[in-house]
Tab-separated table of C-alpha atoms in Angstrom:
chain	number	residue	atom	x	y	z
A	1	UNK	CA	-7.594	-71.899	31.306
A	2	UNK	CA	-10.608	-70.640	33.369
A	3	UNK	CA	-12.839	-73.214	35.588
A	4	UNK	CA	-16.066	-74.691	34.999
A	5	UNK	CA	-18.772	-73.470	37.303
A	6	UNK	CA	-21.626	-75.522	38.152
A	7	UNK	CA	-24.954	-74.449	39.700
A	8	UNK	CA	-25.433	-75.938	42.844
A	9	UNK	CA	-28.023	-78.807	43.347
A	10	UNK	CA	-30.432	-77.142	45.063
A	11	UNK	CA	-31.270	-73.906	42.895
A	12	UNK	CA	-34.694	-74.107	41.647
A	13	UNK	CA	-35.217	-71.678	38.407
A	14	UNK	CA	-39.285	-71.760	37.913
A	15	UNK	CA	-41.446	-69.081	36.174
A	16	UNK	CA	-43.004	-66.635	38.603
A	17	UNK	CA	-46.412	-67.456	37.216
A	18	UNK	CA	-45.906	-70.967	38.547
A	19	UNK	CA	-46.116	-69.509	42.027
A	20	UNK	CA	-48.421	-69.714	44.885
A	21	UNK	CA	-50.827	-66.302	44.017
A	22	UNK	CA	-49.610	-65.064	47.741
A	23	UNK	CA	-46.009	-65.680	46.918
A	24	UNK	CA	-46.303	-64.132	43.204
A	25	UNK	CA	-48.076	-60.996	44.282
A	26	UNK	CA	-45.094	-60.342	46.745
A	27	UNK	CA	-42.807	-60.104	43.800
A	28	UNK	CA	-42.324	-56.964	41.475
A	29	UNK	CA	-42.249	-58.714	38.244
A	30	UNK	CA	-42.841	-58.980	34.426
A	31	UNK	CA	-44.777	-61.642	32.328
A	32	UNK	CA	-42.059	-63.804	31.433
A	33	UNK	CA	-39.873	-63.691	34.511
A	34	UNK	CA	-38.403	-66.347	36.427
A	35	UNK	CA	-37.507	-66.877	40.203
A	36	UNK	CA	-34.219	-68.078	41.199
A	37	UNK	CA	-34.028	-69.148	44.858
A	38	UNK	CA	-32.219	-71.957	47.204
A	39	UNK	CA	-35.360	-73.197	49.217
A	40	UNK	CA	-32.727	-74.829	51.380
A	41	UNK	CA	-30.597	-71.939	52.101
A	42	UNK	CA	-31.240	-68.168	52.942
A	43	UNK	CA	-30.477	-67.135	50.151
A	44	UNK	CA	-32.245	-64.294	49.019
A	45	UNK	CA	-34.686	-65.166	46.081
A	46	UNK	CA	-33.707	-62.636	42.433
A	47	UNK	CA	-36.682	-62.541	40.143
A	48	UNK	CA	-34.722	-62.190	36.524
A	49	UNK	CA	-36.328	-62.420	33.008
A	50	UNK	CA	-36.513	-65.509	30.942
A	51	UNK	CA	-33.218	-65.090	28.830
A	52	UNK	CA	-31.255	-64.918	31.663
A	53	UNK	CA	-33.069	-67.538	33.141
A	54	UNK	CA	-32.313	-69.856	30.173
A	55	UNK	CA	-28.634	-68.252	30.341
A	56	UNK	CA	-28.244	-69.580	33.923
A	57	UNK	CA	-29.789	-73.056	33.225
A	58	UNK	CA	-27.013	-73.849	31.066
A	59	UNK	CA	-24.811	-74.008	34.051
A	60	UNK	CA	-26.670	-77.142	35.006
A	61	UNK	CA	-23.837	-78.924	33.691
A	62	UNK	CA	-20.092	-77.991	34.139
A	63	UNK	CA	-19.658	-74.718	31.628
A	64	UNK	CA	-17.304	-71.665	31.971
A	65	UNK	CA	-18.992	-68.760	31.169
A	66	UNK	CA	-17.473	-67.773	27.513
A	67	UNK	CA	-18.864	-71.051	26.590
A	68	UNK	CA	-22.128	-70.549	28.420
A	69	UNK	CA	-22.348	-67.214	26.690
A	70	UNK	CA	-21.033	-67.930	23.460
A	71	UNK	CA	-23.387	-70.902	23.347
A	72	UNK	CA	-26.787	-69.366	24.313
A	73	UNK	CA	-26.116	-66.211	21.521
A	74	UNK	CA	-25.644	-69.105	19.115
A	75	UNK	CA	-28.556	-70.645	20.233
A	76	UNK	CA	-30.653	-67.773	20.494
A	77	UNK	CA	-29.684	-66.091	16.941
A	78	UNK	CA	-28.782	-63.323	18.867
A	79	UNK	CA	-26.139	-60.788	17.318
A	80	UNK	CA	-24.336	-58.140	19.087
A	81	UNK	CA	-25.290	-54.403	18.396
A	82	UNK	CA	-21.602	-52.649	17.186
A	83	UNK	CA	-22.365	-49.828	19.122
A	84	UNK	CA	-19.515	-48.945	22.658
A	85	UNK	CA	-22.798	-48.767	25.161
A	86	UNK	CA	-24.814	-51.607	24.120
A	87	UNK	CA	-22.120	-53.919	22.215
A	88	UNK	CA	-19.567	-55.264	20.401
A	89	UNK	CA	-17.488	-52.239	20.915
A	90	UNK	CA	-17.737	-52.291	24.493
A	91	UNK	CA	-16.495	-56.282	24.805
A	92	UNK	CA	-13.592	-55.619	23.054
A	93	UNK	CA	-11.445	-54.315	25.557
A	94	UNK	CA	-12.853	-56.751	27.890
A	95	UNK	CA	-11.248	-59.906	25.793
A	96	UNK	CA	-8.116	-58.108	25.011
A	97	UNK	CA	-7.752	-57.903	28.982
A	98	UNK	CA	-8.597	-61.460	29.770
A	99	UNK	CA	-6.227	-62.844	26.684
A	100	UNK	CA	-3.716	-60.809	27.941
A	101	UNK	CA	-4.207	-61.889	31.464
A	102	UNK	CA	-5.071	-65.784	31.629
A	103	UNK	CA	-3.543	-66.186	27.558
A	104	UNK	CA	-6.362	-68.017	26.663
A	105	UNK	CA	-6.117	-67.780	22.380
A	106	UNK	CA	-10.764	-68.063	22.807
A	107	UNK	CA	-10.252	-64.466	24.569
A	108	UNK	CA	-8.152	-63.273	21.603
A	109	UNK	CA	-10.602	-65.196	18.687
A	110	UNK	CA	-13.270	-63.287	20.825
A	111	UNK	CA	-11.576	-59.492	21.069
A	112	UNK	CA	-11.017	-60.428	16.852
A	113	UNK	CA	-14.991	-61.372	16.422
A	114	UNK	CA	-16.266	-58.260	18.435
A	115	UNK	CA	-13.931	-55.835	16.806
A	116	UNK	CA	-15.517	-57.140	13.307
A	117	UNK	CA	-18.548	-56.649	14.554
A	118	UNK	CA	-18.089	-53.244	15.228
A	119	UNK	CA	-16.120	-52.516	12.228
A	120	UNK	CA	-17.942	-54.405	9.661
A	121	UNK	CA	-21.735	-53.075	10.628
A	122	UNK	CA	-22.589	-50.770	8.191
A	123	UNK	CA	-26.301	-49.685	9.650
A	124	UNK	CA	-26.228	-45.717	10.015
A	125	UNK	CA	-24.464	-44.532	13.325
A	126	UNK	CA	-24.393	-41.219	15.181
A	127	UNK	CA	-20.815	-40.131	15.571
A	128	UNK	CA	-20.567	-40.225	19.014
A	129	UNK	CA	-18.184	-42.092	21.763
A	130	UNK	CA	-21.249	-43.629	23.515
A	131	UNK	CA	-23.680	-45.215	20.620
A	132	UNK	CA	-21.440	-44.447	17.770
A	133	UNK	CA	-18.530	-44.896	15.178
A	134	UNK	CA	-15.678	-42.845	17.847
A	135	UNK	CA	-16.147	-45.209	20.568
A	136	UNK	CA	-16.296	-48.434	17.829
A	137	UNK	CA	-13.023	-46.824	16.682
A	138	UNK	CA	-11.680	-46.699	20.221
A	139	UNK	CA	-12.358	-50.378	20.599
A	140	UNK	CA	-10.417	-51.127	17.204
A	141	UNK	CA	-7.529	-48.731	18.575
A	142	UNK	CA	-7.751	-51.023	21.395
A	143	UNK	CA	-7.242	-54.304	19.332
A	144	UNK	CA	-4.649	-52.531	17.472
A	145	UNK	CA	-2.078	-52.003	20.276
A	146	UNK	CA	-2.663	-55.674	21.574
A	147	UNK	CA	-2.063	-57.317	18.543
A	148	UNK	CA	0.329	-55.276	16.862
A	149	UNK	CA	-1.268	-55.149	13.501
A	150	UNK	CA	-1.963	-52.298	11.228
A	151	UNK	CA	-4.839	-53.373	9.292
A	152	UNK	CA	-6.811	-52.584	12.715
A	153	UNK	CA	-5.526	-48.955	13.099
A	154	UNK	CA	-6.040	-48.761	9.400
A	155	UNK	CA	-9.729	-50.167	10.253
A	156	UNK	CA	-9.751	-47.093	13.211
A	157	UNK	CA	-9.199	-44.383	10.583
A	158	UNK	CA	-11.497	-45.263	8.928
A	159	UNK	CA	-14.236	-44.789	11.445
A	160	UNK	CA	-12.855	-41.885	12.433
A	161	UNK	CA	-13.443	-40.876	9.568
A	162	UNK	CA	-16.948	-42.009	9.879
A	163	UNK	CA	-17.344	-40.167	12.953
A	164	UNK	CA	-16.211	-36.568	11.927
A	165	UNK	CA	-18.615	-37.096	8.837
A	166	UNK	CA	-21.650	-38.367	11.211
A	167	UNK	CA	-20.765	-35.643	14.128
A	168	UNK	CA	-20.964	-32.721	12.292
A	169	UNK	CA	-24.532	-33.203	10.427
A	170	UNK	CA	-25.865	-34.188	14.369
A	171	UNK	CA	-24.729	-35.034	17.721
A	172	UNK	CA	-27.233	-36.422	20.671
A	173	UNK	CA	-25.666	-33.262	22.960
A	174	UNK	CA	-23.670	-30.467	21.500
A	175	UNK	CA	-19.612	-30.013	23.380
A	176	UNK	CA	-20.183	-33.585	25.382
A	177	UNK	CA	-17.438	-35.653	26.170
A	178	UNK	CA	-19.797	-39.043	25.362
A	179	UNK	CA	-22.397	-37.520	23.233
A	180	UNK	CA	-21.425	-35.076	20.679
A	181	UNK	CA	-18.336	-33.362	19.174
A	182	UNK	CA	-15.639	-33.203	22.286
A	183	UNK	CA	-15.154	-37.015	22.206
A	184	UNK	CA	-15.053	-36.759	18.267
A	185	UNK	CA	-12.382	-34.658	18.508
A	186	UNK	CA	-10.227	-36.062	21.022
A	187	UNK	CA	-10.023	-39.131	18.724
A	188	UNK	CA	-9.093	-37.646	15.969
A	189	UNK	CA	-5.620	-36.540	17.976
A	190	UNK	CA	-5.274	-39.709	19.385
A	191	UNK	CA	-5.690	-41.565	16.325
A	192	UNK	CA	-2.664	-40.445	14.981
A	193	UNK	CA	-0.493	-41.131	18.521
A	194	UNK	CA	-2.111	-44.966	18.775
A	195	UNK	CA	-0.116	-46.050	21.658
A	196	UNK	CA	-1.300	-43.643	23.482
A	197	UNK	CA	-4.953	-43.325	22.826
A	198	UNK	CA	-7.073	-44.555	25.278
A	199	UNK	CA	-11.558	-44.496	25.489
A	200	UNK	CA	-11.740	-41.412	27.858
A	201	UNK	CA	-12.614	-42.214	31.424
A	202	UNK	CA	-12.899	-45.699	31.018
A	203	UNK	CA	-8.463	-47.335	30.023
A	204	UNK	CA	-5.923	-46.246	31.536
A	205	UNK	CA	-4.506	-43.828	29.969
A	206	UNK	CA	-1.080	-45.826	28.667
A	207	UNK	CA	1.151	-42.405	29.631
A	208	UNK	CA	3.988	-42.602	32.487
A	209	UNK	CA	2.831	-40.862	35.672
A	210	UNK	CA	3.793	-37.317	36.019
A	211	UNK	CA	3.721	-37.756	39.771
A	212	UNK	CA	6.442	-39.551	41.395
């Protein structure tokens, strides 16, 4: 089970527009943003925006940060996109590596939620590793081979499937790895070898070393 973490005493979250004009015209900021400092410390003052700011401020109290995160995108309405870059995708590999390393079952109900999330949207997707159905199907391979159950690499296949369809009408860079047909295609061989397929350049890639 991972520890709480608690904000220490002393850090003062405030809106930048709260500031002394001298102090706030020092700062490269935004409307909206907040200063985090430790007036007491040397710490060096971070200017962030205001969801992050209400993020930290939730650490106020003892919180670990999947339920500091979990409970600000509840209380937020926020929704992640599906998409490997910018989403749900992307997180799954992220839980499946902290259930399999601290066996926490939240990491594993969180790797199952994300991998819906990427399966289940339906909004129209470029074909693509980066922003589109290959990498979401990466993420579901992913799932797949920590779990051990086949509706998930049946779930893959099908956006593969997705992705071949998508790639060929238009890809953001023709013969990319991340952005157009390469990546495509080197899912559509690993699909069907599951053990072994791995997101390019980002798992390891699950193969004994050839090197001694």
């Amino acid at each position: 089970m991972l520890g709480s973490l608690l904000l220490p005493e002393d850090v003062v979250i405030v809106p930048v527009s709260r500031l002394a004009p001298g102090m706030r015209d020092r700062m490269e900021h935004e409307d909206g943003d907040h200063c985090v400092t430790r007036p007491r410390s040397r710490t060096t003052t971070t200017v962030v925006d205001a969801r992050t700011a209400a993020l930290l401020e939730r650490f106020r109290t003892p919180s670990t940060i999947v339920d500091a995160v979990v409970a600000f995108c509840s209380a937020e309405g926020s929704d992640l996109r599906a998409s490997w870059c910018n989403g749900a995708a992307g997180h799954v590999p992220l839980w499946v590596l902290a259930h399999a390393l601290l066996g926490d079952d939240r990491f594993e109900h969180l790797a199952r939620g994300a991998a819906w999330t990427a399966y289940e949207d339906r909004a129209g997707a470029p074909g693509d590793l980066c922003c589109g159905y290959a990498g979401r199907a990466y993420a579901l391979l992913c799932l797949h081979r920590h779990l051990g159950e086949p509706v998930w690499l049946a779930r893959a296949r099908a956006l593969t499937d997705r992705a071949a369809a998508s790639i060929e009408g238009y890809a953001f860079r023709r013969e990319s790895l991340y952005k157009g047909e390469i990546g495509v295609a080197l899912l559509a061989a690993e699909v069907n070898d599951p053990a072994h397929a791995r997101m390019p350049l980002f798992e390891g890639e699950g193969r004994p070393s050839a090197v001694p």
